[in-house]
Short mmCIF file of N, CA and C in Angstrom, two decimals:
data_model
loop_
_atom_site.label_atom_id
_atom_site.label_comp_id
_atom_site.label_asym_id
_atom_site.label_seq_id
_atom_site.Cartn_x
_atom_site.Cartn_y
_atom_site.Cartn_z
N UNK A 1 128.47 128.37 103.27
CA UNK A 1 127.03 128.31 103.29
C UNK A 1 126.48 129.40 102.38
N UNK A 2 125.84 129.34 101.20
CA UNK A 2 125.05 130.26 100.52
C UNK A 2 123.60 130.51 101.61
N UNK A 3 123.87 131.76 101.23
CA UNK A 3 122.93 133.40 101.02
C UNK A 3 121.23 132.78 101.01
N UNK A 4 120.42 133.29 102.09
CA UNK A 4 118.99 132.75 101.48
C UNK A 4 118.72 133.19 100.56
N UNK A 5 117.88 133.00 99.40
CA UNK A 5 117.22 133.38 97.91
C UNK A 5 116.93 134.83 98.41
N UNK A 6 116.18 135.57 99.13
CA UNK A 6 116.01 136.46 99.58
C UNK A 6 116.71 137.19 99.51
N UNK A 7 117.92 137.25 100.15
CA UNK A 7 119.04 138.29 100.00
C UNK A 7 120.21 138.45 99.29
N UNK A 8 119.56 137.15 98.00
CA UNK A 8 121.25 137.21 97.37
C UNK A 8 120.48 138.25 96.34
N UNK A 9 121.53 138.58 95.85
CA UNK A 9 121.20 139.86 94.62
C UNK A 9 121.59 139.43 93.51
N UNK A 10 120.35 138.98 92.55
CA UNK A 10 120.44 138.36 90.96
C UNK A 10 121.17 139.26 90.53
N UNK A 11 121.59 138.95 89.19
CA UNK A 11 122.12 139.48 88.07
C UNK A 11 121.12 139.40 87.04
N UNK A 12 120.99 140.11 86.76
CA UNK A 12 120.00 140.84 85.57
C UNK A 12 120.26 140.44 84.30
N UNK A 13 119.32 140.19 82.82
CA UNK A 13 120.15 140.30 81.60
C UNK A 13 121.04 141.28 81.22
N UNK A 14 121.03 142.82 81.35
CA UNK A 14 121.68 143.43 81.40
C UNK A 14 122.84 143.61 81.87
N UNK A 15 123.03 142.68 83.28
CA UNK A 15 124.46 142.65 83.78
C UNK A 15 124.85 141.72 82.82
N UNK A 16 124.24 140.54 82.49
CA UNK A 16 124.99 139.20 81.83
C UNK A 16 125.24 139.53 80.51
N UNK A 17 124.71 140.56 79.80
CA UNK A 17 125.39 141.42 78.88
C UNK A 17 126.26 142.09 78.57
N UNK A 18 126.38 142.43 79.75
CA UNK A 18 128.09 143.46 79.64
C UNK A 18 128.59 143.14 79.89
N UNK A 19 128.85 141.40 81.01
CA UNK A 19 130.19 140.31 80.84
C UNK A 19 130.03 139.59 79.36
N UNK A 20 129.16 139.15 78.90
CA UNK A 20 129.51 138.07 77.52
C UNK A 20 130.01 139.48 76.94
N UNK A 21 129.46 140.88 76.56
CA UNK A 21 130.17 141.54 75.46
C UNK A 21 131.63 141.79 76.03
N UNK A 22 131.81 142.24 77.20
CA UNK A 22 133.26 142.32 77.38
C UNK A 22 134.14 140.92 77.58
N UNK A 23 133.45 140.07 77.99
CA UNK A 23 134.31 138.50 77.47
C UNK A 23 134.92 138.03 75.97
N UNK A 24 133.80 138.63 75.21
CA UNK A 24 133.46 138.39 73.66
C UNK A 24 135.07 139.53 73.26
N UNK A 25 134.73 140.90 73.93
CA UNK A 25 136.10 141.86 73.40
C UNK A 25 137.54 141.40 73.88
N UNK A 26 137.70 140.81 74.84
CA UNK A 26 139.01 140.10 75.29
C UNK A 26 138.96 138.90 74.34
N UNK A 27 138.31 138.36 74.44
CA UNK A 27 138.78 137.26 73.16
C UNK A 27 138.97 137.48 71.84
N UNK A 28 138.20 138.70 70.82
CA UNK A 28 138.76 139.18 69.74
C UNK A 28 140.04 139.65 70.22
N UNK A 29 140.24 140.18 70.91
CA UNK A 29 141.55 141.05 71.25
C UNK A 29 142.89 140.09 71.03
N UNK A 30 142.53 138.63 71.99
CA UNK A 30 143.65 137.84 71.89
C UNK A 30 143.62 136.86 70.59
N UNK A 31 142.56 136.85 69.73
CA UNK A 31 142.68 136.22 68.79
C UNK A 31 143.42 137.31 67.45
N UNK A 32 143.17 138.05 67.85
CA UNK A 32 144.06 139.33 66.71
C UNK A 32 145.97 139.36 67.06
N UNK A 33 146.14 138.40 67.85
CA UNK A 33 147.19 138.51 68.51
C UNK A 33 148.11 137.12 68.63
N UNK A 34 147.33 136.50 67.13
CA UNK A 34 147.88 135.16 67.39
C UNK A 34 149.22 135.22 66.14
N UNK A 35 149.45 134.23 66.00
CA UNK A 35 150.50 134.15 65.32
C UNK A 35 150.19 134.13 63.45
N UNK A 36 150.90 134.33 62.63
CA UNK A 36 150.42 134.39 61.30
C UNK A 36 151.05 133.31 60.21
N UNK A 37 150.20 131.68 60.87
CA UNK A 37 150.81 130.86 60.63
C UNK A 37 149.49 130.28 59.40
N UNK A 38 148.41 131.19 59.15
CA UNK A 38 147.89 131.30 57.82
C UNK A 38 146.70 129.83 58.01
N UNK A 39 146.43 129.74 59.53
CA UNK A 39 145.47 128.70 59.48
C UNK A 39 144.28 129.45 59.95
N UNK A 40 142.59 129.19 60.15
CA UNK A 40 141.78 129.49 60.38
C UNK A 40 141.32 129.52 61.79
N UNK A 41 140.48 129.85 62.42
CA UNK A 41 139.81 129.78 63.80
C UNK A 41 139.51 128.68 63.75
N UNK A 42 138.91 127.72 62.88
CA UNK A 42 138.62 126.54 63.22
C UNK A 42 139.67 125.37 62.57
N UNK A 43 140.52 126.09 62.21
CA UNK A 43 141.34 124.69 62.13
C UNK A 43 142.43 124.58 63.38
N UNK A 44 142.77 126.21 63.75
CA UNK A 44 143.35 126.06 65.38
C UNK A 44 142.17 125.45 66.51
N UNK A 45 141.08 125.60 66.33
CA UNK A 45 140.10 124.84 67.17
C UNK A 45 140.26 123.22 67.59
N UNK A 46 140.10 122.83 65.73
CA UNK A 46 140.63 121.52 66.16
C UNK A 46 141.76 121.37 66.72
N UNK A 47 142.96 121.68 66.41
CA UNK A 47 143.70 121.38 66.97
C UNK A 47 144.20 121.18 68.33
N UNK A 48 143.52 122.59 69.15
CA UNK A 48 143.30 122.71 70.64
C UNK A 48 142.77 121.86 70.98
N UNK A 49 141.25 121.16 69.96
CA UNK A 49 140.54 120.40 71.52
C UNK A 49 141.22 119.02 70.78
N UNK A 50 141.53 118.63 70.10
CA UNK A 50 142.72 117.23 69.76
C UNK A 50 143.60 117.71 71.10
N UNK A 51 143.84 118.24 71.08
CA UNK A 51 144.95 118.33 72.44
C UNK A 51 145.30 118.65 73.78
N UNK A 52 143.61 118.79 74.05
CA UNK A 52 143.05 118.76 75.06
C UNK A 52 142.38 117.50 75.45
N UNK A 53 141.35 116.71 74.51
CA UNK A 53 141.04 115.40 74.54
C UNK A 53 141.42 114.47 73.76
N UNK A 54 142.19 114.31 73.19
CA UNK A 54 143.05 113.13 72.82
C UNK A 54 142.57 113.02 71.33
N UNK A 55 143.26 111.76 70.89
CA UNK A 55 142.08 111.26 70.01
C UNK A 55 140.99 110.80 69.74
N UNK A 56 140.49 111.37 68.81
CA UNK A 56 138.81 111.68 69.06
C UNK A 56 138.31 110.90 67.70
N UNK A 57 136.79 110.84 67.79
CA UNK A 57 136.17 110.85 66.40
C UNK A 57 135.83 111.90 65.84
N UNK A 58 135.44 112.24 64.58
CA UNK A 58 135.16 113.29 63.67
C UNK A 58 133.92 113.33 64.30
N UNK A 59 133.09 112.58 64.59
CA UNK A 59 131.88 112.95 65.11
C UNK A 59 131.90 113.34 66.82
N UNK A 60 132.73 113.13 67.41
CA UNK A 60 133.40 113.80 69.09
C UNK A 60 133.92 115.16 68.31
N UNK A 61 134.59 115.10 67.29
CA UNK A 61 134.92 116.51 67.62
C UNK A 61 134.22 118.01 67.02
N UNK A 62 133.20 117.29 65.75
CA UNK A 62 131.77 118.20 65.71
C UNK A 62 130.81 118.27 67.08
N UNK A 63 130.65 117.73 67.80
CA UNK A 63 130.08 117.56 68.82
C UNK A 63 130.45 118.46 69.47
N UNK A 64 131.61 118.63 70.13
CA UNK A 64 132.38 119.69 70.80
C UNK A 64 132.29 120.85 70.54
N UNK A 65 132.45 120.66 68.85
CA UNK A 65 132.25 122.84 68.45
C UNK A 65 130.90 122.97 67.73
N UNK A 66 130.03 122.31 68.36
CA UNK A 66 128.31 122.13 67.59
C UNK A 66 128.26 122.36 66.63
N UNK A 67 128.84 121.95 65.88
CA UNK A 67 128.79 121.79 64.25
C UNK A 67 128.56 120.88 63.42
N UNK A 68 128.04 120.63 62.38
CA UNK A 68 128.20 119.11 61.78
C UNK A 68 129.50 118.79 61.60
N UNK A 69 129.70 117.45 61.57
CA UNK A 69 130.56 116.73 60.53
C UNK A 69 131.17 117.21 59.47
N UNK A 70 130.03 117.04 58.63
CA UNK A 70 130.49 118.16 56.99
C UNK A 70 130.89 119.32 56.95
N UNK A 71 130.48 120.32 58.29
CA UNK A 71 131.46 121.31 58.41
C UNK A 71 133.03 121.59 58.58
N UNK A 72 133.35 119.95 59.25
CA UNK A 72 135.07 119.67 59.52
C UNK A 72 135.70 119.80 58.51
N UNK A 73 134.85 118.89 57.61
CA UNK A 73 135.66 118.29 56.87
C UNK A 73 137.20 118.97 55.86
N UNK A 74 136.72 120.40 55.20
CA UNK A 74 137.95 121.21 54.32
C UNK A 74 139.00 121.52 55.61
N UNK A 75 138.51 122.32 56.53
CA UNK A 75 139.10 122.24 58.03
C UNK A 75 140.44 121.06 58.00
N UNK A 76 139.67 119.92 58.09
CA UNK A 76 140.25 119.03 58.75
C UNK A 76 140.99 118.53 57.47
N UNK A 77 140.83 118.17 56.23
CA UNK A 77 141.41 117.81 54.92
C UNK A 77 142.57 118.95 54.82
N UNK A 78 142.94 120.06 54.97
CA UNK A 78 143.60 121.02 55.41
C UNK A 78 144.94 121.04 56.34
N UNK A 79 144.41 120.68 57.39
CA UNK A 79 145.39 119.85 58.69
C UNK A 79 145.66 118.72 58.31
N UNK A 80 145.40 117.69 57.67
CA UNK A 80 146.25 116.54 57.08
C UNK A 80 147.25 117.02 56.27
N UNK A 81 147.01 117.60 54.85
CA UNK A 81 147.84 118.06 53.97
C UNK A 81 149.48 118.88 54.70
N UNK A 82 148.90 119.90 55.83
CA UNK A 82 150.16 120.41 56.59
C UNK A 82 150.49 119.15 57.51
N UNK A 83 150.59 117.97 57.35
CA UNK A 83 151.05 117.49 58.30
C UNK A 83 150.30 117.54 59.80
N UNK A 84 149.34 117.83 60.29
CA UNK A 84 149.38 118.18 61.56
C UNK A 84 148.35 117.18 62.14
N UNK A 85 147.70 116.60 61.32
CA UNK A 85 147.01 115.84 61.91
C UNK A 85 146.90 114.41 61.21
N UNK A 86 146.48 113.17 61.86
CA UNK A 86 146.41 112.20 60.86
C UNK A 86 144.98 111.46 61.07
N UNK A 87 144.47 110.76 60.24
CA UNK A 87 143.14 109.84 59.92
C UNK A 87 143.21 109.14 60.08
N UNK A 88 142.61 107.77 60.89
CA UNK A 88 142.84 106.04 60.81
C UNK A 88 141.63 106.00 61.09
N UNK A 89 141.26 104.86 60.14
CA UNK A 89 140.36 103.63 60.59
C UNK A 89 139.80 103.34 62.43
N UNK A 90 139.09 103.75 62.83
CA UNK A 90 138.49 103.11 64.10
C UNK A 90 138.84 101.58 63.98
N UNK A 91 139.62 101.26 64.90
CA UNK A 91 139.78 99.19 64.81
C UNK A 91 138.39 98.68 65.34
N UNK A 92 137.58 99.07 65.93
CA UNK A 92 136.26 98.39 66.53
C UNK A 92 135.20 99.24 65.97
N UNK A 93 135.69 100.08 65.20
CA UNK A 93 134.26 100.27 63.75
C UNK A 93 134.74 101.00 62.95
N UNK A 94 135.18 100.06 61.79
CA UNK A 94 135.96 101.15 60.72
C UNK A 94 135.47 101.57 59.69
N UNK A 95 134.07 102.09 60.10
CA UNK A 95 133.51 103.12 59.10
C UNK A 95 133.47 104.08 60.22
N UNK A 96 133.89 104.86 61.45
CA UNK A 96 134.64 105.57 62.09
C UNK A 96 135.89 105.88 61.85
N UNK A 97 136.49 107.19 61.59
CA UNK A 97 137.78 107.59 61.82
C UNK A 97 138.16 108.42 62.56
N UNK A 98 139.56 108.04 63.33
CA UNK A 98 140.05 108.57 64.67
C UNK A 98 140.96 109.25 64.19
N UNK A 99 140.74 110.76 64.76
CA UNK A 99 141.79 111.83 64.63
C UNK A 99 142.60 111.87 65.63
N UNK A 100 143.69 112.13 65.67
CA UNK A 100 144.70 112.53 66.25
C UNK A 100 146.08 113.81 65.53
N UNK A 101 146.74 114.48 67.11
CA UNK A 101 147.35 115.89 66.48
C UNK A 101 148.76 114.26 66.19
N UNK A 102 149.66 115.23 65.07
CA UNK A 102 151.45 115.02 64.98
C UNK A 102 151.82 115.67 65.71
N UNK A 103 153.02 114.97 66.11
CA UNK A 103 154.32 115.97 66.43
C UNK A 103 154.43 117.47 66.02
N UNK A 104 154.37 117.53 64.88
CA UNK A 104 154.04 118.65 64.00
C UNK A 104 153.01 119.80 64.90
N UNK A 105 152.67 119.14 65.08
CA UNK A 105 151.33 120.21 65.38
C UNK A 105 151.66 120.79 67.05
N UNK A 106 152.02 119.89 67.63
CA UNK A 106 152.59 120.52 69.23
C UNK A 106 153.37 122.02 68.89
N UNK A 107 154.62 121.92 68.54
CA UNK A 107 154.89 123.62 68.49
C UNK A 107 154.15 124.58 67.92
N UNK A 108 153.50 124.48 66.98
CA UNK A 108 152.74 125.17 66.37
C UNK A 108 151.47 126.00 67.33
N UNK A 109 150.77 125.03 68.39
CA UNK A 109 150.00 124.71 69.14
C UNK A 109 150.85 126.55 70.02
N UNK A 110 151.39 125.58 70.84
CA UNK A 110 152.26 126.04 71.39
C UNK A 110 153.25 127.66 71.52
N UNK A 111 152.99 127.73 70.24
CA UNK A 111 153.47 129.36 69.84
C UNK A 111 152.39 130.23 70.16
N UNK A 112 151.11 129.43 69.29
CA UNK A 112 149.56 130.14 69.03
C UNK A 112 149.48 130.55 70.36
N UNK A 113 149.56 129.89 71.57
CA UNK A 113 149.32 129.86 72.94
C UNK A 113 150.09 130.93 73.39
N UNK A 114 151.36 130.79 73.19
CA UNK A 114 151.97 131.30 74.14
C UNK A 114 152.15 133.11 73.72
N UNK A 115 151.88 133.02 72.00
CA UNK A 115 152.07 135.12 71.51
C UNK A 115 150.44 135.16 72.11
N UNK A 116 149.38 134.74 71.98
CA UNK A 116 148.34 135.05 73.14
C UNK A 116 148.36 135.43 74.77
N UNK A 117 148.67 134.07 75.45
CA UNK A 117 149.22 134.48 76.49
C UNK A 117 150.28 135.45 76.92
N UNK A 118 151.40 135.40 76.20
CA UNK A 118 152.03 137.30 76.19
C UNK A 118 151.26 138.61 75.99
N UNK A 119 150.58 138.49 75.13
CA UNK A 119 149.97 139.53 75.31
C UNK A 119 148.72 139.95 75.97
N UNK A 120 147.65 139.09 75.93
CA UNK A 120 147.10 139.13 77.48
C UNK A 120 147.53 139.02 78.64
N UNK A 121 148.99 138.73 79.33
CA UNK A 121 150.05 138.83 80.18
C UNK A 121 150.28 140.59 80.29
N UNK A 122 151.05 141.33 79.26
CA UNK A 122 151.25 142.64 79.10
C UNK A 122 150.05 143.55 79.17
N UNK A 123 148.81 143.08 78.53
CA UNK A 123 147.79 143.63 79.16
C UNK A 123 147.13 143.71 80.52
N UNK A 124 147.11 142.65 81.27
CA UNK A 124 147.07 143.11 82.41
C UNK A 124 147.43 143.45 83.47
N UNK A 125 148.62 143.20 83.05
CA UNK A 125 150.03 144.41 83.51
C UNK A 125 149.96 145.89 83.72
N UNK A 126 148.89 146.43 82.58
CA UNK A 126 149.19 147.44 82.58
C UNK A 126 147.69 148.30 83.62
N UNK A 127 146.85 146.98 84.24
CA UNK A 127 145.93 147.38 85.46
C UNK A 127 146.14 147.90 86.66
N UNK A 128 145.96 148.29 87.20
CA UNK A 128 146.03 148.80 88.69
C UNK A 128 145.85 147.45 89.38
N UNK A 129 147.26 147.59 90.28
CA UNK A 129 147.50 146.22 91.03
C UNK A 129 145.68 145.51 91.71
N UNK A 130 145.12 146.40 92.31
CA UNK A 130 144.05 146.26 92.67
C UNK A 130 142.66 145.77 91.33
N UNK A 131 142.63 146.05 90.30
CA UNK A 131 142.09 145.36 89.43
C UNK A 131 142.88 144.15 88.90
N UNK A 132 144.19 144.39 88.76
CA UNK A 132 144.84 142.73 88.44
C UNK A 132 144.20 141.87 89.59
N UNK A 133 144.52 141.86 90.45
CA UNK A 133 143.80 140.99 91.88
C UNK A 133 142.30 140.63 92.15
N UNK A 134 141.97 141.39 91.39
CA UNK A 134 140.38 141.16 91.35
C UNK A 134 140.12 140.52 90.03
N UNK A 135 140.84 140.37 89.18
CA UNK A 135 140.64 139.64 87.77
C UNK A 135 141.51 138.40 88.25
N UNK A 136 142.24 137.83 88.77
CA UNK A 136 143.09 136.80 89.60
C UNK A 136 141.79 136.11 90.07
N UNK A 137 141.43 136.80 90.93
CA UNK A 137 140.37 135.92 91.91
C UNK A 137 139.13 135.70 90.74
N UNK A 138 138.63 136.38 90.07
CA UNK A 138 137.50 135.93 88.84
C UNK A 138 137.81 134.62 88.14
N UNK A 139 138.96 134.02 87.94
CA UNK A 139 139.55 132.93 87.26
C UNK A 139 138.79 131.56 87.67
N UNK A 140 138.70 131.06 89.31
CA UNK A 140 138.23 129.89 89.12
C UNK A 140 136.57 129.97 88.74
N UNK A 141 136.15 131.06 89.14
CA UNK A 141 134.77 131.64 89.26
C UNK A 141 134.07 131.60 87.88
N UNK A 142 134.97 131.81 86.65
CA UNK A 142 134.60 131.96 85.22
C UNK A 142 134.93 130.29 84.91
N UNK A 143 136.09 129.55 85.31
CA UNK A 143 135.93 128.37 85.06
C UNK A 143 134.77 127.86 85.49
N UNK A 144 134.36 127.85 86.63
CA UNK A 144 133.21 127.19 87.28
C UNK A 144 131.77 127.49 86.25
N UNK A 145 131.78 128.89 86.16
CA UNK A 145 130.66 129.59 85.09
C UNK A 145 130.81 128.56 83.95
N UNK A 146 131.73 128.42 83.20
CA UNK A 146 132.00 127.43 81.58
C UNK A 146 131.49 125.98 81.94
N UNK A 147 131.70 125.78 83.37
CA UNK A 147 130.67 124.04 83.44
C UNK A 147 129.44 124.37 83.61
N UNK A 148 128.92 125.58 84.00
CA UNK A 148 127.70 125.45 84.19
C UNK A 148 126.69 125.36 83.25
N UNK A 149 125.48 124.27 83.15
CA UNK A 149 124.16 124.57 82.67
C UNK A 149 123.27 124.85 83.50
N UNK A 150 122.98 125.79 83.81
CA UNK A 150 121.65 126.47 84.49
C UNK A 150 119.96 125.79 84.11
N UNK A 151 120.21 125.21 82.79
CA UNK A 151 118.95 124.79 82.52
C UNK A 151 119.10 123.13 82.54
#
């Protein structure tokens, strides 16, 4: 049962500032920590959400990282050339084309992930059992936060 309005205690802009900036510093942190496989933030982007939602359209997957279209495109012309991704024809509207990751692209994926996850692993390792446990329990709480629209 939630708290009457009365007694719950807002969060301020100021608090919601010093989680996005320290959210914002853990994520430079683990992106400095990826692998040096000489691709961009947004061409590992695509690739993640290809492989998180399947195959997509070019216009599903500007949608996703609010970008245009025309922004994909060197991105994505890029990831074809390495192999990692391929182009077809939409069969039920083929002035649509459906992206999808290769084979290719799973390990690759996969490394990026996992020298991240090691080292945000070793980092919070090195917390006081009592702050690891309290960053444990923040996990579904920040997922839940990422669905939310408030407005």
């Amino acid at each position: 049962m939630s708290e009457p309005v009365a007694h719950q205690q807002l969060v301020g802009t100021d608090q919601a500032t010093s989680l996005r900036e320290a959210m914002m510093a853990v994520t430079r942190q683990a992106r400095r920590h990826r692998p040096a496989h000489g691709m961009t933030m947004t061409q590992v982007g695509i690739l993640g959400d290809l492989d998180r939602h399947g195959v997509s359209t070019v216009a599903e997957l500007a949608e996703r990282a609010q970008v245009k279209v025309q922004s994909l495109t060197l991105s994505m012309n890029r990831l074809e050339e390495l192999g990692l991704i391929t182009r077809r024809a939409d069969p039920e509207d083929r002035r649509r084309q459906l992206v999808e990751l290769t084979e290719a692209a799973h390990p690759l994926l996969a490394s990026d992930r996992r020298q991240r996850d090691e080292w945000l692993a070793k980092a919070i390792n090195t917390l006081p059992d009592t702050e690891r446990g309290l960053l444990m329990l923040c996990i579904p709480v920040l997922r839940r936060l990422a669905e939310q629209d408030p407005d």
